């Protein structure tokens, strides 16, 4: 079996192993991070009200602030509580002719938000009832796109864990 661009997947695995041996540190060998956590991640919204309805009403992330963007007159900067003192923020840019969302190098691939397993089931049912196309993986991950096309993941694994493996 070959991977992207007909490069054998064995080469990818070899490169990952080399990078891990060079840079990956575990336990006591890993220095403490200089960061305190993600204050917020900011995405672009094509319609403020539509975004609020999606994130607050459908996904149940409370809207916590709604202010003018200090960098662009008329733009709204708004925030949702995604738990654990983390915020998901948005900007709209009225009057700018922005292209639709697309994944590009250096751009956003997805935002993964940890939710309790019971809440994960509940939100999966709400997404289905709202006819939001969802891709489920490993029994703990739901991938879908928000109204502007950004890929969102709801993951039932605890923070610091990925598919049953401690990553932090």
JSON list of C-alpha atoms in Angstrom, two decimals:
[
{"chain": "A", "resi": 1, "resn": "UNK", "atom": "CA", "xyz": [0.00, 0.00, 0.00]},
{"chain": "A", "resi": 2, "resn": "UNK", "atom": "CA", "xyz": [1.31, 3.45, -0.86]},
{"chain": "A", "resi": 3, "resn": "UNK", "atom": "CA", "xyz": [0.57, 6.84, 0.64]},
{"chain": "A", "resi": 4, "resn": "UNK", "atom": "CA", "xyz": [0.33, 10.33, -0.83]},
{"chain": "A", "resi": 5, "resn": "UNK", "atom": "CA", "xyz": [2.29, 10.92, -4.04]},
{"chain": "A", "resi": 6, "resn": "UNK", "atom": "CA", "xyz": [3.15, 7.21, -4.27]},
{"chain": "A", "resi": 7, "resn": "UNK", "atom": "CA", "xyz": [5.68, 7.50, -1.45]},
{"chain": "A", "resi": 8, "resn": "UNK", "atom": "CA", "xyz": [5.66, 4.19, 0.43]},
{"chain": "A", "resi": 9, "resn": "UNK", "atom": "CA", "xyz": [4.06, 4.56, 3.87]},
{"chain": "A", "resi": 10, "resn": "UNK", "atom": "CA", "xyz": [7.16, 2.86, 5.32]},
{"chain": "A", "resi": 11, "resn": "UNK", "atom": "CA", "xyz": [9.12, 6.02, 4.48]},
{"chain": "A", "resi": 12, "resn": "UNK", "atom": "CA", "xyz": [6.62, 8.16, 6.39]},
{"chain": "A", "resi": 13, "resn": "UNK", "atom": "CA", "xyz": [6.84, 5.84, 9.41]},
{"chain": "A", "resi": 14, "resn": "UNK", "atom": "CA", "xyz": [10.63, 5.92, 9.26]},
{"chain": "A", "resi": 15, "resn": "UNK", "atom": "CA", "xyz": [10.63, 9.72, 9.20]},
{"chain": "A", "resi": 16, "resn": "UNK", "atom": "CA", "xyz": [8.17, 9.92, 12.14]},
{"chain": "A", "resi": 17, "resn": "UNK", "atom": "CA", "xyz": [10.40, 7.56, 14.12]},
{"chain": "A", "resi": 18, "resn": "UNK", "atom": "CA", "xyz": [13.47, 9.68, 13.34]},
{"chain": "A", "resi": 19, "resn": "UNK", "atom": "CA", "xyz": [11.69, 12.88, 14.40]},
{"chain": "A", "resi": 20, "resn": "UNK", "atom": "CA", "xyz": [10.43, 11.23, 17.57]},
{"chain": "A", "resi": 21, "resn": "UNK", "atom": "CA", "xyz": [13.90, 10.00, 18.51]},
{"chain": "A", "resi": 22, "resn": "UNK", "atom": "CA", "xyz": [15.34, 13.44, 17.91]},
{"chain": "A", "resi": 23, "resn": "UNK", "atom": "CA", "xyz": [12.71, 15.68, 19.51]},
{"chain": "A", "resi": 24, "resn": "UNK", "atom": "CA", "xyz": [10.17, 13.76, 21.59]},
{"chain": "A", "resi": 25, "resn": "UNK", "atom": "CA", "xyz": [10.71, 13.89, 25.34]},
{"chain": "A", "resi": 26, "resn": "UNK", "atom": "CA", "xyz": [8.57, 12.10, 27.89]},
{"chain": "A", "resi": 27, "resn": "UNK", "atom": "CA", "xyz": [8.05, 12.24, 31.64]},
{"chain": "A", "resi": 28, "resn": "UNK", "atom": "CA", "xyz": [10.85, 13.82, 33.64]},
{"chain": "A", "resi": 29, "resn": "UNK", "atom": "CA", "xyz": [12.89, 14.45, 30.48]},
{"chain": "A", "resi": 30, "resn": "UNK", "atom": "CA", "xyz": [10.29, 16.90, 29.13]},
{"chain": "A", "resi": 31, "resn": "UNK", "atom": "CA", "xyz": [10.71, 20.50, 30.29]},
{"chain": "A", "resi": 32, "resn": "UNK", "atom": "CA", "xyz": [7.72, 22.43, 31.56]},
{"chain": "A", "resi": 33, "resn": "UNK", "atom": "CA", "xyz": [5.93, 24.46, 28.92]},
{"chain": "A", "resi": 34, "resn": "UNK", "atom": "CA", "xyz": [6.38, 28.22, 28.87]},
{"chain": "A", "resi": 35, "resn": "UNK", "atom": "CA", "xyz": [2.64, 28.55, 28.11]},
{"chain": "A", "resi": 36, "resn": "UNK", "atom": "CA", "xyz": [-0.31, 28.48, 30.48]},
{"chain": "A", "resi": 37, "resn": "UNK", "atom": "CA", "xyz": [-2.77, 27.18, 27.88]},
{"chain": "A", "resi": 38, "resn": "UNK", "atom": "CA", "xyz": [-4.72, 28.38, 24.86]},
{"chain": "A", "resi": 39, "resn": "UNK", "atom": "CA", "xyz": [-6.46, 31.63, 25.79]},
{"chain": "A", "resi": 40, "resn": "UNK", "atom": "CA", "xyz": [-8.58, 31.50, 22.65]},
{"chain": "A", "resi": 41, "resn": "UNK", "atom": "CA", "xyz": [-8.51, 30.33, 19.08]},
{"chain": "A", "resi": 42, "resn": "UNK", "atom": "CA", "xyz": [-10.04, 32.84, 16.65]},
{"chain": "A", "resi": 43, "resn": "UNK", "atom": "CA", "xyz": [-11.90, 31.82, 13.50]},
{"chain": "A", "resi": 44, "resn": "UNK", "atom": "CA", "xyz": [-13.73, 33.89, 10.90]},
{"chain": "A", "resi": 45, "resn": "UNK", "atom": "CA", "xyz": [-17.52, 34.06, 10.84]},
{"chain": "A", "resi": 46, "resn": "UNK", "atom": "CA", "xyz": [-19.53, 34.92, 7.75]},
{"chain": "A", "resi": 47, "resn": "UNK", "atom": "CA", "xyz": [-22.64, 35.67, 9.81]},
{"chain": "A", "resi": 48, "resn": "UNK", "atom": "CA", "xyz": [-22.49, 36.48, 13.54]},
{"chain": "A", "resi": 49, "resn": "UNK", "atom": "CA", "xyz": [-26.02, 35.37, 14.40]},
{"chain": "A", "resi": 50, "resn": "UNK", "atom": "CA", "xyz": [-25.72, 32.12, 12.43]},
{"chain": "A", "resi": 51, "resn": "UNK", "atom": "CA", "xyz": [-22.44, 31.35, 14.23]},
{"chain": "A", "resi": 52, "resn": "UNK", "atom": "CA", "xyz": [-23.99, 32.11, 17.63]},
{"chain": "A", "resi": 53, "resn": "UNK", "atom": "CA", "xyz": [-26.94, 29.82, 16.89]},
{"chain": "A", "resi": 54, "resn": "UNK", "atom": "CA", "xyz": [-24.62, 27.01, 15.79]},
{"chain": "A", "resi": 55, "resn": "UNK", "atom": "CA", "xyz": [-22.15, 27.16, 18.68]},
{"chain": "A", "resi": 56, "resn": "UNK", "atom": "CA", "xyz": [-24.47, 28.20, 21.51]},
{"chain": "A", "resi": 57, "resn": "UNK", "atom": "CA", "xyz": [-27.77, 26.61, 20.57]},
{"chain": "A", "resi": 58, "resn": "UNK", "atom": "CA", "xyz": [-26.60, 23.44, 18.78]},
{"chain": "A", "resi": 59, "resn": "UNK", "atom": "CA", "xyz": [-23.25, 22.70, 20.44]},
{"chain": "A", "resi": 60, "resn": "UNK", "atom": "CA", "xyz": [-24.18, 24.25, 23.81]},
{"chain": "A", "resi": 61, "resn": "UNK", "atom": "CA", "xyz": [-21.08, 26.43, 24.18]},
{"chain": "A", "resi": 62, "resn": "UNK", "atom": "CA", "xyz": [-22.25, 29.59, 25.99]},
{"chain": "A", "resi": 63, "resn": "UNK", "atom": "CA", "xyz": [-21.56, 32.95, 24.36]},
{"chain": "A", "resi": 64, "resn": "UNK", "atom": "CA", "xyz": [-19.45, 34.91, 26.88]},
{"chain": "A", "resi": 65, "resn": "UNK", "atom": "CA", "xyz": [-18.59, 38.21, 25.15]},
{"chain": "A", "resi": 66, "resn": "UNK", "atom": "CA", "xyz": [-19.55, 40.25, 22.09]},
{"chain": "A", "resi": 67, "resn": "UNK", "atom": "CA", "xyz": [-17.41, 43.33, 21.36]},
{"chain": "A", "resi": 68, "resn": "UNK", "atom": "CA", "xyz": [-16.14, 45.37, 18.46]},
{"chain": "A", "resi": 69, "resn": "UNK", "atom": "CA", "xyz": [-12.92, 44.10, 16.88]},
{"chain": "A", "resi": 70, "resn": "UNK", "atom": "CA", "xyz": [-10.27, 46.68, 17.76]},
{"chain": "A", "resi": 71, "resn": "UNK", "atom": "CA", "xyz": [-8.46, 46.04, 14.46]},
{"chain": "A", "resi": 72, "resn": "UNK", "atom": "CA", "xyz": [-11.34, 46.49, 11.99]},
{"chain": "A", "resi": 73, "resn": "UNK", "atom": "CA", "xyz": [-14.12, 49.06, 12.49]},
{"chain": "A", "resi": 74, "resn": "UNK", "atom": "CA", "xyz": [-17.56, 47.46, 12.36]},
{"chain": "A", "resi": 75, "resn": "UNK", "atom": "CA", "xyz": [-16.23, 43.94, 12.89]},
{"chain": "A", "resi": 76, "resn": "UNK", "atom": "CA", "xyz": [-17.52, 41.89, 15.81]},
{"chain": "A", "resi": 77, "resn": "UNK", "atom": "CA", "xyz": [-15.24, 39.81, 18.05]},
{"chain": "A", "resi": 78, "resn": "UNK", "atom": "CA", "xyz": [-17.17, 37.23, 20.06]},
{"chain": "A", "resi": 79, "resn": "UNK", "atom": "CA", "xyz": [-16.30, 34.34, 22.35]},
{"chain": "A", "resi": 80, "resn": "UNK", "atom": "CA", "xyz": [-17.71, 30.99, 23.41]},
{"chain": "A", "resi": 81, "resn": "UNK", "atom": "CA", "xyz": [-16.85, 29.03, 26.56]},
{"chain": "A", "resi": 82, "resn": "UNK", "atom": "CA", "xyz": [-15.59, 25.59, 25.50]},
{"chain": "A", "resi": 83, "resn": "UNK", "atom": "CA", "xyz": [-14.72, 24.55, 29.06]},
{"chain": "A", "resi": 84, "resn": "UNK", "atom": "CA", "xyz": [-11.65, 24.47, 31.27]},
{"chain": "A", "resi": 85, "resn": "UNK", "atom": "CA", "xyz": [-11.18, 28.28, 30.96]},
{"chain": "A", "resi": 86, "resn": "UNK", "atom": "CA", "xyz": [-10.76, 27.96, 27.17]},
{"chain": "A", "resi": 87, "resn": "UNK", "atom": "CA", "xyz": [-12.47, 30.14, 24.60]},
{"chain": "A", "resi": 88, "resn": "UNK", "atom": "CA", "xyz": [-13.34, 29.73, 20.94]},
{"chain": "A", "resi": 89, "resn": "UNK", "atom": "CA", "xyz": [-13.51, 33.18, 19.36]},
{"chain": "A", "resi": 90, "resn": "UNK", "atom": "CA", "xyz": [-14.74, 34.56, 16.06]},
{"chain": "A", "resi": 91, "resn": "UNK", "atom": "CA", "xyz": [-14.44, 37.70, 13.98]},
{"chain": "A", "resi": 92, "resn": "UNK", "atom": "CA", "xyz": [-16.71, 38.83, 11.21]},
{"chain": "A", "resi": 93, "resn": "UNK", "atom": "CA", "xyz": [-15.42, 41.25, 8.58]},
{"chain": "A", "resi": 94, "resn": "UNK", "atom": "CA", "xyz": [-18.40, 43.08, 7.07]},
{"chain": "A", "resi": 95, "resn": "UNK", "atom": "CA", "xyz": [-17.65, 44.71, 3.77]},
{"chain": "A", "resi": 96, "resn": "UNK", "atom": "CA", "xyz": [-14.69, 42.50, 2.94]},
{"chain": "A", "resi": 97, "resn": "UNK", "atom": "CA", "xyz": [-15.06, 40.09, 0.06]},
{"chain": "A", "resi": 98, "resn": "UNK", "atom": "CA", "xyz": [-13.63, 37.03, 1.82]},
{"chain": "A", "resi": 99, "resn": "UNK", "atom": "CA", "xyz": [-13.31, 33.72, 0.03]},
{"chain": "A", "resi": 100, "resn": "UNK", "atom": "CA", "xyz": [-15.07, 30.65, 1.45]},
{"chain": "A", "resi": 101, "resn": "UNK", "atom": "CA", "xyz": [-13.15, 28.59, 4.00]},
{"chain": "A", "resi": 102, "resn": "UNK", "atom": "CA", "xyz": [-10.48, 26.25, 2.64]},
{"chain": "A", "resi": 103, "resn": "UNK", "atom": "CA", "xyz": [-7.62, 24.32, 4.14]},
{"chain": "A", "resi": 104, "resn": "UNK", "atom": "CA", "xyz": [-4.23, 25.70, 3.16]},
{"chain": "A", "resi": 105, "resn": "UNK", "atom": "CA", "xyz": [-0.67, 25.26, 4.39]},
{"chain": "A", "resi": 106, "resn": "UNK", "atom": "CA", "xyz": [-0.29, 27.29, 7.55]},
{"chain": "A", "resi": 107, "resn": "UNK", "atom": "CA", "xyz": [-4.06, 27.39, 7.97]},
{"chain": "A", "resi": 108, "resn": "UNK", "atom": "CA", "xyz": [-6.52, 25.64, 10.23]},
{"chain": "A", "resi": 109, "resn": "UNK", "atom": "CA", "xyz": [-7.06, 21.91, 9.83]},
{"chain": "A", "resi": 110, "resn": "UNK", "atom": "CA", "xyz": [-9.49, 21.46, 12.72]},
{"chain": "A", "resi": 111, "resn": "UNK", "atom": "CA", "xyz": [-10.28, 22.51, 16.27]},
{"chain": "A", "resi": 112, "resn": "UNK", "atom": "CA", "xyz": [-10.70, 19.56, 18.67]},
{"chain": "A", "resi": 113, "resn": "UNK", "atom": "CA", "xyz": [-12.87, 20.16, 21.73]},
{"chain": "A", "resi": 114, "resn": "UNK", "atom": "CA", "xyz": [-13.03, 17.60, 24.55]},
{"chain": "A", "resi": 115, "resn": "UNK", "atom": "CA", "xyz": [-16.49, 16.82, 25.89]},
{"chain": "A", "resi": 116, "resn": "UNK", "atom": "CA", "xyz": [-17.70, 14.30, 28.47]},
{"chain": "A", "resi": 117, "resn": "UNK", "atom": "CA", "xyz": [-18.78, 10.98, 26.88]},
{"chain": "A", "resi": 118, "resn": "UNK", "atom": "CA", "xyz": [-22.46, 11.50, 27.82]},
{"chain": "A", "resi": 119, "resn": "UNK", "atom": "CA", "xyz": [-22.39, 15.01, 26.35]},
{"chain": "A", "resi": 120, "resn": "UNK", "atom": "CA", "xyz": [-20.66, 13.62, 23.23]},
{"chain": "A", "resi": 121, "resn": "UNK", "atom": "CA", "xyz": [-23.57, 11.22, 22.66]},
{"chain": "A", "resi": 122, "resn": "UNK", "atom": "CA", "xyz": [-26.09, 14.01, 23.28]},
{"chain": "A", "resi": 123, "resn": "UNK", "atom": "CA", "xyz": [-24.35, 16.38, 20.83]},
{"chain": "A", "resi": 124, "resn": "UNK", "atom": "CA", "xyz": [-24.00, 13.62, 18.23]},
{"chain": "A", "resi": 125, "resn": "UNK", "atom": "CA", "xyz": [-27.78, 13.19, 18.37]},
{"chain": "A", "resi": 126, "resn": "UNK", "atom": "CA", "xyz": [-28.34, 16.95, 18.11]},
{"chain": "A", "resi": 127, "resn": "UNK", "atom": "CA", "xyz": [-26.01, 17.21, 15.10]},
{"chain": "A", "resi": 128, "resn": "UNK", "atom": "CA", "xyz": [-27.88, 14.35, 13.39]},
{"chain": "A", "resi": 129, "resn": "UNK", "atom": "CA", "xyz": [-31.25, 15.98, 14.12]},
{"chain": "A", "resi": 130, "resn": "UNK", "atom": "CA", "xyz": [-29.93, 19.25, 12.63]},
{"chain": "A", "resi": 131, "resn": "UNK", "atom": "CA", "xyz": [-28.79, 17.36, 9.50]},
{"chain": "A", "resi": 132, "resn": "UNK", "atom": "CA", "xyz": [-25.14, 18.28, 10.05]},
{"chain": "A", "resi": 133, "resn": "UNK", "atom": "CA", "xyz": [-22.95, 15.83, 8.17]},
{"chain": "A", "resi": 134, "resn": "UNK", "atom": "CA", "xyz": [-20.72, 14.06, 10.71]},
{"chain": "A", "resi": 135, "resn": "UNK", "atom": "CA", "xyz": [-17.83, 11.65, 10.34]},
{"chain": "A", "resi": 136, "resn": "UNK", "atom": "CA", "xyz": [-17.33, 9.43, 13.40]},
{"chain": "A", "resi": 137, "resn": "UNK", "atom": "CA", "xyz": [-13.94, 7.88, 14.19]},
{"chain": "A", "resi": 138, "resn": "UNK", "atom": "CA", "xyz": [-12.71, 5.44, 16.84]},
{"chain": "A", "resi": 139, "resn": "UNK", "atom": "CA", "xyz": [-15.95, 5.71, 18.79]},
{"chain": "A", "resi": 140, "resn": "UNK", "atom": "CA", "xyz": [-14.83, 8.96, 20.44]},
{"chain": "A", "resi": 141, "resn": "UNK", "atom": "CA", "xyz": [-14.37, 11.53, 17.65]},
{"chain": "A", "resi": 142, "resn": "UNK", "atom": "CA", "xyz": [-16.99, 13.41, 15.68]},
{"chain": "A", "resi": 143, "resn": "UNK", "atom": "CA", "xyz": [-15.77, 15.56, 12.80]},
{"chain": "A", "resi": 144, "resn": "UNK", "atom": "CA", "xyz": [-18.05, 18.07, 11.10]},
{"chain": "A", "resi": 145, "resn": "UNK", "atom": "CA", "xyz": [-17.96, 21.52, 9.55]},
{"chain": "A", "resi": 146, "resn": "UNK", "atom": "CA", "xyz": [-19.34, 24.67, 11.08]},
{"chain": "A", "resi": 147, "resn": "UNK", "atom": "CA", "xyz": [-21.57, 26.99, 9.00]},
{"chain": "A", "resi": 148, "resn": "UNK", "atom": "CA", "xyz": [-18.49, 28.64, 7.44]},
{"chain": "A", "resi": 149, "resn": "UNK", "atom": "CA", "xyz": [-16.73, 25.35, 6.65]},
{"chain": "A", "resi": 150, "resn": "UNK", "atom": "CA", "xyz": [-14.20, 25.16, 9.50]},
{"chain": "A", "resi": 151, "resn": "UNK", "atom": "CA", "xyz": [-13.64, 21.57, 10.59]},
{"chain": "A", "resi": 152, "resn": "UNK", "atom": "CA", "xyz": [-14.56, 20.93, 14.23]},
{"chain": "A", "resi": 153, "resn": "UNK", "atom": "CA", "xyz": [-13.93, 17.77, 16.22]},
{"chain": "A", "resi": 154, "resn": "UNK", "atom": "CA", "xyz": [-15.78, 16.80, 19.37]},
{"chain": "A", "resi": 155, "resn": "UNK", "atom": "CA", "xyz": [-13.71, 14.20, 21.18]},
{"chain": "A", "resi": 156, "resn": "UNK", "atom": "CA", "xyz": [-14.90, 12.18, 24.17]},
{"chain": "A", "resi": 157, "resn": "UNK", "atom": "CA", "xyz": [-11.34, 11.54, 25.36]},
{"chain": "A", "resi": 158, "resn": "UNK", "atom": "CA", "xyz": [-10.20, 13.54, 28.39]},
{"chain": "A", "resi": 159, "resn": "UNK", "atom": "CA", "xyz": [-7.82, 16.46, 27.94]},
{"chain": "A", "resi": 160, "resn": "UNK", "atom": "CA", "xyz": [-4.25, 15.17, 27.58]},
{"chain": "A", "resi": 161, "resn": "UNK", "atom": "CA", "xyz": [-5.39, 11.85, 26.12]},
{"chain": "A", "resi": 162, "resn": "UNK", "atom": "CA", "xyz": [-5.71, 10.75, 22.49]},
{"chain": "A", "resi": 163, "resn": "UNK", "atom": "CA", "xyz": [-7.59, 7.53, 21.71]},
{"chain": "A", "resi": 164, "resn": "UNK", "atom": "CA", "xyz": [-6.69, 6.03, 25.08]},
{"chain": "A", "resi": 165, "resn": "UNK", "atom": "CA", "xyz": [-3.03, 7.10, 25.02]},
{"chain": "A", "resi": 166, "resn": "UNK", "atom": "CA", "xyz": [-1.66, 9.78, 27.33]},
{"chain": "A", "resi": 167, "resn": "UNK", "atom": "CA", "xyz": [-0.15, 12.53, 25.17]},
{"chain": "A", "resi": 168, "resn": "UNK", "atom": "CA", "xyz": [0.45, 14.97, 27.99]}
]
